[in-house]
Amino acid sequence: MKTLGEFIVEKQHDFSQATGELTALLASVKLAAKIVHRDINKAGLVDILGGNGVHNVQCEAQTKLDAFANETFKAALEARGEVAGIASEEEEHLIAFNSERARAAKYVVLLDPLDGSSNCDVNVSVGTIFSIYRRVSPLGTAVTLADFLQPGQQQIAAGYVIYGSSTMLVYTTGHGTHGFTYDPTLGVFCLSHENIRAPTQGTLYSINEGNQHYFPLGVKRYLQYCQTPDPATSRPYSARYIGSLVADFHRNLLKGGIYLYPRTPPYPQGKLRLLYECNPIAFLAEQAGGRASNGGQRILDIQPTTLHQRSPLFVGSITMMDQLESFLKE
Ligand code: AHG
Ligand code: MN
Ligand code: MN
Protein backbone atom coordinates (compact mmCIF):
# COMPACT_ATOMS: atom_id res chain seq x y z
CA MET A 1 0.00 0.00 0.00
CA LYS A 2 1.38 3.38 -1.03
CA THR A 3 0.90 6.36 1.28
CA LEU A 4 0.06 9.89 0.17
CA GLY A 5 3.48 11.06 1.36
CA GLU A 6 5.26 8.43 -0.74
CA PHE A 7 3.09 9.18 -3.76
CA ILE A 8 3.74 12.93 -3.59
CA VAL A 9 7.50 12.47 -3.34
CA GLU A 10 7.40 9.98 -6.22
CA LYS A 11 5.50 12.51 -8.36
CA GLN A 12 7.66 15.47 -7.35
CA HIS A 13 9.53 15.27 -10.68
CA ASP A 14 6.23 16.27 -12.38
CA PHE A 15 6.92 19.87 -11.43
CA SER A 16 9.38 21.94 -13.26
CA GLN A 17 11.71 23.66 -10.78
CA ALA A 18 10.72 21.08 -8.17
CA THR A 19 12.36 22.07 -4.91
CA GLY A 20 10.26 20.08 -2.48
CA GLU A 21 8.34 23.19 -1.46
CA LEU A 22 5.06 21.95 -2.89
CA THR A 23 5.65 18.56 -1.31
CA ALA A 24 6.10 20.24 2.08
CA LEU A 25 3.00 22.36 1.48
CA LEU A 26 0.88 19.30 0.72
CA ALA A 27 2.23 17.71 3.90
CA SER A 28 0.78 20.65 5.86
CA VAL A 29 -2.59 20.19 4.16
CA LYS A 30 -2.44 16.51 5.08
CA LEU A 31 -1.67 17.28 8.73
CA ALA A 32 -4.52 19.80 9.03
CA ALA A 33 -6.89 17.31 7.37
CA LYS A 34 -6.04 14.71 10.03
CA ILE A 35 -6.73 17.19 12.84
CA VAL A 36 -10.08 18.24 11.34
CA HIS A 37 -10.95 14.57 10.73
CA ARG A 38 -10.28 13.82 14.40
CA ASP A 39 -12.42 16.64 15.68
CA ILE A 40 -15.31 16.10 13.26
CA ASN A 41 -15.40 12.47 14.26
CA LYS A 42 -16.00 13.28 17.90
CA ALA A 43 -18.02 16.43 17.21
CA GLY A 44 -21.13 15.08 18.94
CA LEU A 45 -19.15 14.45 22.13
CA VAL A 46 -17.55 17.84 22.60
CA ASP A 47 -19.01 21.31 22.42
CA ILE A 48 -18.14 21.95 18.80
CA LEU A 49 -21.47 21.62 16.95
CA GLY A 50 -23.77 24.48 15.97
CA GLY A 51 -23.20 28.14 15.27
CA ASN A 52 -20.78 30.46 17.04
CA GLY A 53 -22.92 33.57 16.61
CA VAL A 54 -20.54 35.03 14.03
CA HIS A 55 -21.38 35.86 10.40
CA ASN A 56 -18.57 35.67 7.85
CA VAL A 57 -17.82 38.28 5.19
CA GLN A 58 -20.52 36.75 2.99
CA CYS A 59 -23.12 37.25 5.73
CA GLU A 60 -23.41 33.50 6.24
CA ALA A 61 -23.70 32.15 9.76
CA GLN A 62 -20.40 30.62 10.79
CA THR A 63 -20.41 27.30 12.64
CA LYS A 64 -17.92 26.44 15.37
CA LEU A 65 -16.46 23.85 13.03
CA ASP A 66 -16.07 26.42 10.22
CA ALA A 67 -13.98 28.53 12.59
CA PHE A 68 -12.06 25.53 13.94
CA ALA A 69 -11.24 24.17 10.46
CA ASN A 70 -10.19 27.64 9.32
CA GLU A 71 -7.84 28.11 12.29
CA THR A 72 -6.42 24.60 11.89
CA PHE A 73 -5.57 24.98 8.20
CA LYS A 74 -4.28 28.51 8.71
CA ALA A 75 -1.94 27.41 11.52
CA ALA A 76 -0.70 24.33 9.65
CA LEU A 77 0.01 26.35 6.50
CA GLU A 78 1.80 29.10 8.40
CA ALA A 79 3.86 26.85 10.66
CA ARG A 80 6.48 25.58 8.22
CA GLY A 81 6.85 28.79 6.26
CA GLU A 82 6.43 27.23 2.83
CA VAL A 83 3.28 29.29 2.05
CA ALA A 84 3.49 33.03 1.42
CA GLY A 85 -0.14 33.70 2.26
CA ILE A 86 -3.68 32.39 2.21
CA ALA A 87 -7.20 33.48 1.39
CA SER A 88 -10.15 31.74 2.99
CA GLU A 89 -13.91 31.76 2.68
CA GLU A 90 -13.95 32.52 6.41
CA GLU A 91 -11.59 35.51 6.25
CA GLU A 92 -12.58 38.88 4.90
CA HIS A 93 -9.11 39.76 3.63
CA LEU A 94 -6.17 37.77 2.37
CA ILE A 95 -3.57 36.87 5.00
CA ALA A 96 0.08 37.57 4.24
CA PHE A 97 2.37 35.42 6.37
CA ASN A 98 5.15 37.53 7.77
CA SER A 99 8.11 35.36 8.63
CA GLU A 100 11.17 35.82 6.45
CA ARG A 101 10.79 32.25 5.22
CA ALA A 102 7.12 32.76 4.31
CA ARG A 103 7.85 35.98 2.43
CA ALA A 104 10.39 34.05 0.38
CA ALA A 105 7.91 31.21 -0.37
CA LYS A 106 6.49 30.85 -3.87
CA TYR A 107 2.98 29.53 -3.25
CA VAL A 108 -0.33 30.91 -2.02
CA VAL A 109 -3.28 28.77 -0.90
CA LEU A 110 -7.01 29.42 -1.17
CA LEU A 111 -9.36 27.54 1.12
CA ASP A 112 -12.93 26.58 1.81
CA PRO A 113 -11.98 25.19 5.24
CA LEU A 114 -15.30 23.46 5.80
CA ASP A 115 -17.67 22.91 2.92
CA GLY A 116 -21.26 21.96 3.63
CA SER A 117 -20.80 22.92 7.28
CA SER A 118 -24.53 22.95 8.01
CA ASN A 119 -24.43 19.18 7.45
CA CYS A 120 -22.06 18.60 10.37
CA ASP A 121 -24.75 18.85 13.01
CA VAL A 122 -26.64 15.95 11.41
CA ASN A 123 -23.67 13.68 10.74
CA VAL A 124 -23.67 14.09 6.97
CA SER A 125 -20.48 14.33 4.86
CA VAL A 126 -18.60 17.63 4.74
CA GLY A 127 -15.28 18.60 3.21
CA THR A 128 -12.32 20.96 2.88
CA ILE A 129 -11.38 22.40 -0.52
CA PHE A 130 -7.95 23.82 -1.37
CA SER A 131 -6.36 25.51 -4.35
CA ILE A 132 -2.67 26.39 -4.82
CA TYR A 133 -1.11 29.02 -7.09
CA ARG A 134 2.40 30.24 -7.72
CA ARG A 135 2.51 33.87 -6.60
CA VAL A 136 3.02 36.58 -9.20
CA SER A 137 4.49 39.18 -6.80
CA PRO A 138 8.26 39.19 -6.26
CA LEU A 139 9.66 36.62 -3.83
CA GLY A 140 10.78 38.19 -0.57
CA THR A 141 7.87 40.64 -0.41
CA ALA A 142 4.42 40.35 1.19
CA VAL A 143 1.76 38.74 -1.03
CA THR A 144 -0.73 40.97 -2.82
CA LEU A 145 -4.28 40.55 -4.07
CA ALA A 146 -2.98 39.85 -7.58
CA ASP A 147 -1.42 36.62 -6.28
CA PHE A 148 -4.89 35.33 -5.47
CA LEU A 149 -6.89 36.73 -8.40
CA GLN A 150 -5.49 34.37 -11.02
CA PRO A 151 -7.66 32.39 -13.41
CA GLY A 152 -8.17 28.76 -12.35
CA GLN A 153 -6.07 27.47 -15.21
CA GLN A 154 -3.01 28.82 -13.36
CA GLN A 155 -3.59 26.45 -10.44
CA ILE A 156 -0.50 24.42 -9.54
CA ALA A 157 -2.52 21.97 -7.47
CA ALA A 158 -6.01 21.60 -6.05
CA GLY A 159 -7.91 19.08 -4.01
CA TYR A 160 -10.40 18.32 -1.34
CA VAL A 161 -10.74 16.28 1.79
CA ILE A 162 -14.09 14.56 2.24
CA TYR A 163 -15.00 13.66 5.81
CA GLY A 164 -17.51 10.95 4.92
CA SER A 165 -18.17 7.34 5.84
CA SER A 166 -14.41 7.28 5.45
CA THR A 167 -12.14 10.29 5.13
CA MET A 168 -10.48 10.74 1.75
CA LEU A 169 -8.08 13.25 0.24
CA VAL A 170 -8.37 13.74 -3.52
CA TYR A 171 -5.90 15.99 -5.34
CA THR A 172 -4.39 16.92 -8.65
CA THR A 173 -1.23 18.69 -9.73
CA GLY A 174 -2.30 18.63 -13.37
CA HIS A 175 -1.24 15.01 -13.87
CA GLY A 176 -4.49 13.17 -13.19
CA THR A 177 -6.80 13.15 -10.18
CA HIS A 178 -5.80 10.78 -7.38
CA GLY A 179 -7.65 9.66 -4.25
CA PHE A 180 -6.31 8.48 -0.87
CA THR A 181 -8.34 6.91 1.92
CA TYR A 182 -7.42 7.71 5.51
CA ASP A 183 -6.64 4.79 7.79
CA PRO A 184 -7.20 6.27 11.26
CA THR A 185 -5.51 3.34 12.99
CA LEU A 186 -2.26 4.04 11.11
CA GLY A 187 -2.77 7.79 10.80
CA VAL A 188 -1.96 7.72 7.09
CA PHE A 189 -3.71 8.40 3.81
CA CYS A 190 -3.34 5.35 1.55
CA LEU A 191 -3.56 5.41 -2.25
CA SER A 192 -6.94 3.87 -3.04
CA HIS A 193 -8.08 5.63 -6.25
CA GLU A 194 -5.16 6.22 -8.60
CA ASN A 195 -5.92 8.24 -11.74
CA ILE A 196 -9.68 8.55 -11.32
CA ARG A 197 -11.55 8.62 -14.63
CA ALA A 198 -15.01 10.16 -14.49
CA PRO A 199 -17.51 8.12 -16.54
CA THR A 200 -18.25 10.06 -19.75
CA GLN A 201 -21.98 9.53 -19.17
CA GLY A 202 -23.79 9.02 -15.88
CA THR A 203 -27.32 8.70 -14.57
CA LEU A 204 -27.21 11.08 -11.58
CA TYR A 205 -28.14 14.75 -11.46
CA SER A 206 -27.57 16.96 -8.43
CA ILE A 207 -29.32 20.26 -7.88
CA ASN A 208 -31.29 21.95 -5.11
CA GLU A 209 -34.63 21.31 -6.77
CA GLY A 210 -36.43 23.35 -4.12
CA ASN A 211 -35.24 26.36 -6.13
CA GLN A 212 -36.86 25.04 -9.35
CA HIS A 213 -39.10 28.06 -9.61
CA TYR A 214 -36.05 30.32 -9.85
CA PHE A 215 -34.06 28.37 -12.44
CA PRO A 216 -33.23 29.77 -15.90
CA LEU A 217 -35.38 28.23 -18.63
CA GLY A 218 -32.52 26.19 -20.08
CA VAL A 219 -31.90 24.53 -16.69
CA LYS A 220 -35.63 23.81 -16.26
CA ARG A 221 -35.71 22.19 -19.71
CA TYR A 222 -32.62 20.13 -18.98
CA LEU A 223 -34.20 18.88 -15.74
CA GLN A 224 -37.30 17.89 -17.70
CA TYR A 225 -35.00 15.97 -20.07
CA CYS A 226 -33.35 14.21 -17.07
CA GLN A 227 -36.77 13.21 -15.74
CA THR A 228 -38.31 12.03 -19.04
CA PRO A 229 -38.38 8.23 -19.32
CA ASP A 230 -36.25 6.85 -22.15
CA PRO A 231 -34.81 3.37 -21.54
CA ALA A 232 -32.30 3.77 -24.40
CA THR A 233 -30.53 6.56 -22.48
CA SER A 234 -31.27 5.15 -18.99
CA ARG A 235 -33.67 7.99 -18.19
CA PRO A 236 -35.16 9.07 -15.92
CA TYR A 237 -31.87 9.83 -14.17
CA SER A 238 -31.74 9.68 -10.38
CA ALA A 239 -31.70 12.87 -8.32
CA ARG A 240 -29.00 12.93 -5.63
CA TYR A 241 -28.29 16.06 -3.60
CA ILE A 242 -26.46 16.19 -0.29
CA GLY A 243 -25.91 19.93 0.00
CA SER A 244 -22.14 19.60 0.47
CA LEU A 245 -20.48 20.39 -2.85
CA VAL A 246 -17.53 18.16 -2.03
CA ALA A 247 -19.74 15.17 -1.31
CA ASP A 248 -22.02 15.74 -4.30
CA PHE A 249 -19.04 16.19 -6.60
CA HIS A 250 -17.16 13.19 -5.19
CA ARG A 251 -20.10 10.86 -5.76
CA ASN A 252 -20.68 12.11 -9.30
CA LEU A 253 -16.96 11.91 -10.09
CA LEU A 254 -16.86 8.23 -9.21
CA LYS A 255 -20.28 7.19 -10.48
CA GLY A 256 -20.91 9.59 -13.36
CA GLY A 257 -23.30 12.50 -13.05
CA ILE A 258 -23.79 16.23 -13.23
CA TYR A 259 -23.90 18.92 -10.52
CA LEU A 260 -25.77 22.17 -11.16
CA TYR A 261 -25.88 25.40 -9.17
CA PRO A 262 -27.32 28.08 -11.49
CA ARG A 263 -27.99 31.76 -10.79
CA THR A 264 -31.11 32.31 -8.68
CA PRO A 265 -32.69 35.58 -7.50
CA PRO A 266 -31.28 35.15 -3.96
CA TYR A 267 -27.85 34.48 -5.53
CA PRO A 268 -27.85 36.42 -8.81
CA GLN A 269 -24.16 35.59 -9.45
CA GLY A 270 -24.59 31.96 -8.36
CA LYS A 271 -23.98 30.75 -4.80
CA LEU A 272 -20.65 28.98 -5.02
CA ARG A 273 -17.38 30.80 -4.63
CA LEU A 274 -15.22 30.91 -7.76
CA LEU A 275 -11.87 30.85 -5.96
CA TYR A 276 -12.54 28.44 -3.10
CA GLU A 277 -15.07 26.07 -4.66
CA CYS A 278 -15.53 26.32 -8.45
CA ASN A 279 -11.88 26.55 -9.56
CA PRO A 280 -10.45 23.66 -7.54
CA ILE A 281 -13.44 21.44 -8.33
CA ALA A 282 -13.18 22.35 -12.04
CA PHE A 283 -9.45 21.49 -12.09
CA LEU A 284 -10.10 18.11 -10.45
CA ALA A 285 -13.01 17.42 -12.82
CA GLU A 286 -10.99 18.20 -15.95
CA GLN A 287 -8.05 16.12 -14.74
CA ALA A 288 -10.46 13.19 -14.39
CA GLY A 289 -11.88 13.67 -17.90
CA GLY A 290 -14.93 15.75 -16.92
CA ARG A 291 -15.83 19.36 -17.59
CA ALA A 292 -16.93 22.47 -15.65
CA SER A 293 -18.53 25.71 -16.85
CA ASN A 294 -20.56 28.65 -15.62
CA GLY A 295 -23.08 27.92 -18.36
CA GLY A 296 -21.30 29.96 -21.02
CA GLN A 297 -17.60 29.85 -20.18
CA ARG A 298 -15.09 27.29 -18.94
CA ILE A 299 -14.67 27.88 -15.21
CA LEU A 300 -10.88 27.74 -15.42
CA ASP A 301 -10.82 30.57 -18.01
CA ILE A 302 -12.65 33.11 -15.82
CA GLN A 303 -10.50 36.06 -14.72
CA PRO A 304 -11.49 36.73 -11.08
CA THR A 305 -11.93 40.32 -9.96
CA THR A 306 -12.67 39.89 -6.24
CA LEU A 307 -11.67 37.41 -3.57
CA HIS A 308 -15.13 36.23 -2.58
CA GLN A 309 -16.61 36.30 -6.09
CA ARG A 310 -19.41 33.86 -6.81
CA SER A 311 -20.21 31.96 -9.97
CA PRO A 312 -22.83 29.61 -11.35
CA LEU A 313 -21.36 26.10 -11.52
CA PHE A 314 -22.15 23.18 -13.79
CA VAL A 315 -19.73 20.28 -13.51
CA GLY A 316 -19.71 16.62 -14.39
CA SER A 317 -19.51 13.93 -17.02
CA ILE A 318 -18.72 15.35 -20.45
CA THR A 319 -21.68 14.04 -22.43
CA MET A 320 -24.06 15.27 -19.72
CA MET A 321 -22.37 18.68 -19.80
CA ASP A 322 -22.72 18.75 -23.61
CA GLN A 323 -26.41 17.90 -23.31
CA LEU A 324 -26.98 20.55 -20.63
CA GLU A 325 -25.24 23.22 -22.68
CA SER A 326 -27.36 22.43 -25.72
CA PHE A 327 -30.41 23.28 -23.57
CA LEU A 328 -28.77 26.41 -22.16
CA LYS A 329 -28.03 27.68 -25.69
CA GLU A 330 -31.61 27.25 -26.95
P1 AHG B 1 -20.22 26.25 2.67
O1 AHG B 1 -20.68 25.31 3.74
O2 AHG B 1 -18.74 26.20 2.47
O3 AHG B 1 -20.75 27.64 2.83
O4 AHG B 1 -20.76 25.72 1.27
C1 AHG B 1 -22.13 25.43 1.10
C2 AHG B 1 -22.37 25.30 -0.37
C3 AHG B 1 -22.02 23.97 -0.99
O5 AHG B 1 -21.28 23.09 -0.25
C4 AHG B 1 -23.34 23.33 -1.28
O6 AHG B 1 -23.27 22.57 -2.44
C5 AHG B 1 -24.27 24.49 -1.41
O7 AHG B 1 -23.76 25.49 -0.59
C6 AHG B 1 -25.65 24.13 -0.98
O8 AHG B 1 -26.46 25.23 -1.18
P2 AHG B 1 -28.05 25.12 -1.02
O9 AHG B 1 -28.31 24.88 0.42
O10 AHG B 1 -28.52 26.45 -1.51
O11 AHG B 1 -28.51 23.99 -1.91
MN1 MN C 1 -18.39 25.53 0.51
MN1 MN D 1 -17.22 26.67 3.87
mmCIF file with all atom_site columns, C-alpha atoms in Angstrom, residues 62-139:
data_model
loop_
_atom_site.group_PDB
_atom_site.id
_atom_site.type_symbol
_atom_site.label_atom_id
_atom_site.label_alt_id
_atom_site.label_comp_id
_atom_site.label_asym_id
_atom_site.label_entity_id
_atom_site.label_seq_id
_atom_site.pdbx_PDB_ins_code
_atom_site.Cartn_x
_atom_site.Cartn_y
_atom_site.Cartn_z
_atom_site.occupancy
_atom_site.B_iso_or_equiv
_atom_site.pdbx_formal_charge
_atom_site.auth_seq_id
_atom_site.auth_comp_id
_atom_site.auth_asym_id
_atom_site.auth_atom_id
_atom_site.pdbx_PDB_model_num
ATOM 1  C CA . GLN A 1 62  ? -20.403 30.621 10.789 1.00 0.00 ? 62  GLN A CA 1
ATOM 2  C CA . THR A 1 63  ? -20.414 27.299 12.644 1.00 0.00 ? 63  THR A CA 1
ATOM 3  C CA . LYS A 1 64  ? -17.923 26.439 15.366 1.00 0.00 ? 64  LYS A CA 1
ATOM 4  C CA . LEU A 1 65  ? -16.457 23.851 13.033 1.00 0.00 ? 65  LEU A CA 1
ATOM 5  C CA . ASP A 1 66  ? -16.072 26.424 10.216 1.00 0.00 ? 66  ASP A CA 1
ATOM 6  C CA . ALA A 1 67  ? -13.981 28.526 12.587 1.00 0.00 ? 67  ALA A CA 1
ATOM 7  C CA . PHE A 1 68  ? -12.064 25.528 13.937 1.00 0.00 ? 68  PHE A CA 1
ATOM 8  C CA . ALA A 1 69  ? -11.244 24.165 10.462 1.00 0.00 ? 69  ALA A CA 1
ATOM 9  C CA . ASN A 1 70  ? -10.194 27.637 9.325  1.00 0.00 ? 70  ASN A CA 1
ATOM 10 C CA . GLU A 1 71  ? -7.839  28.112 12.291 1.00 0.00 ? 71  GLU A CA 1
ATOM 11 C CA . THR A 1 72  ? -6.417  24.601 11.894 1.00 0.00 ? 72  THR A CA 1
ATOM 12 C CA . PHE A 1 73  ? -5.572  24.979 8.198  1.00 0.00 ? 73  PHE A CA 1
ATOM 13 C CA . LYS A 1 74  ? -4.278  28.507 8.715  1.00 0.00 ? 74  LYS A CA 1
ATOM 14 C CA . ALA A 1 75  ? -1.945  27.411 11.518 1.00 0.00 ? 75  ALA A CA 1
ATOM 15 C CA . ALA A 1 76  ? -0.700  24.334 9.647  1.00 0.00 ? 76  ALA A CA 1
ATOM 16 C CA . LEU A 1 77  ? 0.005   26.346 6.499  1.00 0.00 ? 77  LEU A CA 1
ATOM 17 C CA . GLU A 1 78  ? 1.802   29.098 8.403  1.00 0.00 ? 78  GLU A CA 1
ATOM 18 C CA . ALA A 1 79  ? 3.857   26.853 10.664 1.00 0.00 ? 79  ALA A CA 1
ATOM 19 C CA . ARG A 1 80  ? 6.476   25.582 8.218  1.00 0.00 ? 80  ARG A CA 1
ATOM 20 C CA . GLY A 1 81  ? 6.850   28.790 6.263  1.00 0.00 ? 81  GLY A CA 1
ATOM 21 C CA . GLU A 1 82  ? 6.431   27.232 2.833  1.00 0.00 ? 82  GLU A CA 1
ATOM 22 C CA . VAL A 1 83  ? 3.284   29.287 2.054  1.00 0.00 ? 83  VAL A CA 1
ATOM 23 C CA . ALA A 1 84  ? 3.495   33.029 1.420  1.00 0.00 ? 84  ALA A CA 1
ATOM 24 C CA . GLY A 1 85  ? -0.143  33.701 2.261  1.00 0.00 ? 85  GLY A CA 1
ATOM 25 C CA . ILE A 1 86  ? -3.675  32.390 2.209  1.00 0.00 ? 86  ILE A CA 1
ATOM 26 C CA . ALA A 1 87  ? -7.199  33.477 1.391  1.00 0.00 ? 87  ALA A CA 1
ATOM 27 C CA . SER A 1 88  ? -10.147 31.744 2.986  1.00 0.00 ? 88  SER A CA 1
ATOM 28 C CA . GLU A 1 89  ? -13.907 31.763 2.678  1.00 0.00 ? 89  GLU A CA 1
ATOM 29 C CA . GLU A 1 90  ? -13.955 32.519 6.414  1.00 0.00 ? 90  GLU A CA 1
ATOM 30 C CA . GLU A 1 91  ? -11.586 35.510 6.248  1.00 0.00 ? 91  GLU A CA 1
ATOM 31 C CA . GLU A 1 92  ? -12.581 38.884 4.896  1.00 0.00 ? 92  GLU A CA 1
ATOM 32 C CA . HIS A 1 93  ? -9.106  39.757 3.633  1.00 0.00 ? 93  HIS A CA 1
ATOM 33 C CA . LEU A 1 94  ? -6.167  37.769 2.372  1.00 0.00 ? 94  LEU A CA 1
ATOM 34 C CA . ILE A 1 95  ? -3.570  36.874 4.999  1.00 0.00 ? 95  ILE A CA 1
ATOM 35 C CA . ALA A 1 96  ? 0.084   37.575 4.237  1.00 0.00 ? 96  ALA A CA 1
ATOM 36 C CA . PHE A 1 97  ? 2.369   35.420 6.373  1.00 0.00 ? 97  PHE A CA 1
ATOM 37 C CA . ASN A 1 98  ? 5.147   37.532 7.766  1.00 0.00 ? 98  ASN A CA 1
ATOM 38 C CA . SER A 1 99  ? 8.112   35.359 8.625  1.00 0.00 ? 99  SER A CA 1
ATOM 39 C CA . GLU A 1 100 ? 11.166  35.816 6.450  1.00 0.00 ? 100 GLU A CA 1
ATOM 40 C CA . ARG A 1 101 ? 10.793  32.252 5.215  1.00 0.00 ? 101 ARG A CA 1
ATOM 41 C CA . ALA A 1 102 ? 7.117   32.758 4.315  1.00 0.00 ? 102 ALA A CA 1
ATOM 42 C CA . ARG A 1 103 ? 7.854   35.981 2.433  1.00 0.00 ? 103 ARG A CA 1
ATOM 43 C CA . ALA A 1 104 ? 10.388  34.047 0.376  1.00 0.00 ? 104 ALA A CA 1
ATOM 44 C CA . ALA A 1 105 ? 7.906   31.213 -0.374 1.00 0.00 ? 105 ALA A CA 1
ATOM 45 C CA . LYS A 1 106 ? 6.492   30.848 -3.865 1.00 0.00 ? 106 LYS A CA 1
ATOM 46 C CA . TYR A 1 107 ? 2.982   29.526 -3.247 1.00 0.00 ? 107 TYR A CA 1
ATOM 47 C CA . VAL A 1 108 ? -0.332  30.906 -2.017 1.00 0.00 ? 108 VAL A CA 1
ATOM 48 C CA . VAL A 1 109 ? -3.282  28.766 -0.900 1.00 0.00 ? 109 VAL A CA 1
ATOM 49 C CA . LEU A 1 110 ? -7.015  29.425 -1.174 1.00 0.00 ? 110 LEU A CA 1
ATOM 50 C CA . LEU A 1 111 ? -9.364  27.543 1.123  1.00 0.00 ? 111 LEU A CA 1
ATOM 51 C CA . ASP A 1 112 ? -12.926 26.583 1.809  1.00 0.00 ? 112 ASP A CA 1
ATOM 52 C CA . PRO A 1 113 ? -11.975 25.187 5.245  1.00 0.00 ? 113 PRO A CA 1
ATOM 53 C CA . LEU A 1 114 ? -15.300 23.461 5.804  1.00 0.00 ? 114 LEU A CA 1
ATOM 54 C CA . ASP A 1 115 ? -17.671 22.912 2.917  1.00 0.00 ? 115 ASP A CA 1
ATOM 55 C CA . GLY A 1 116 ? -21.264 21.962 3.630  1.00 0.00 ? 116 GLY A CA 1
ATOM 56 C CA . SER A 1 117 ? -20.801 22.920 7.278  1.00 0.00 ? 117 SER A CA 1
ATOM 57 C CA . SER A 1 118 ? -24.534 22.953 8.011  1.00 0.00 ? 118 SER A CA 1
ATOM 58 C CA . ASN A 1 119 ? -24.434 19.182 7.451  1.00 0.00 ? 119 ASN A CA 1
ATOM 59 C CA . CYS A 1 120 ? -22.062 18.604 10.372 1.00 0.00 ? 120 CYS A CA 1
ATOM 60 C CA . ASP A 1 121 ? -24.746 18.851 13.011 1.00 0.00 ? 121 ASP A CA 1
ATOM 61 C CA . VAL A 1 122 ? -26.645 15.948 11.414 1.00 0.00 ? 122 VAL A CA 1
ATOM 62 C CA . ASN A 1 123 ? -23.673 13.685 10.738 1.00 0.00 ? 123 ASN A CA 1
ATOM 63 C CA . VAL A 1 124 ? -23.667 14.093 6.966  1.00 0.00 ? 124 VAL A CA 1
ATOM 64 C CA . SER A 1 125 ? -20.483 14.330 4.857  1.00 0.00 ? 125 SER A CA 1
ATOM 65 C CA . VAL A 1 126 ? -18.604 17.626 4.741  1.00 0.00 ? 126 VAL A CA 1
ATOM 66 C CA . GLY A 1 127 ? -15.278 18.599 3.209  1.00 0.00 ? 127 GLY A CA 1
ATOM 67 C CA . THR A 1 128 ? -12.324 20.956 2.883  1.00 0.00 ? 128 THR A CA 1
ATOM 68 C CA . ILE A 1 129 ? -11.384 22.396 -0.524 1.00 0.00 ? 129 ILE A CA 1
ATOM 69 C CA . PHE A 1 130 ? -7.948  23.822 -1.367 1.00 0.00 ? 130 PHE A CA 1
ATOM 70 C CA . SER A 1 131 ? -6.361  25.507 -4.347 1.00 0.00 ? 131 SER A CA 1
ATOM 71 C CA . ILE A 1 132 ? -2.672  26.385 -4.816 1.00 0.00 ? 132 ILE A CA 1
ATOM 72 C CA . TYR A 1 133 ? -1.113  29.018 -7.086 1.00 0.00 ? 133 TYR A CA 1
ATOM 73 C CA . ARG A 1 134 ? 2.395   30.244 -7.721 1.00 0.00 ? 134 ARG A CA 1
ATOM 74 C CA . ARG A 1 135 ? 2.510   33.870 -6.595 1.00 0.00 ? 135 ARG A CA 1
ATOM 75 C CA . VAL A 1 136 ? 3.016   36.581 -9.203 1.00 0.00 ? 136 VAL A CA 1
ATOM 76 C CA . SER A 1 137 ? 4.489   39.177 -6.803 1.00 0.00 ? 137 SER A CA 1
ATOM 77 C CA . PRO A 1 138 ? 8.262   39.190 -6.264 1.00 0.00 ? 138 PRO A CA 1
ATOM 78 C CA . LEU A 1 139 ? 9.665   36.621 -3.834 1.00 0.00 ? 139 LEU A CA 1
#
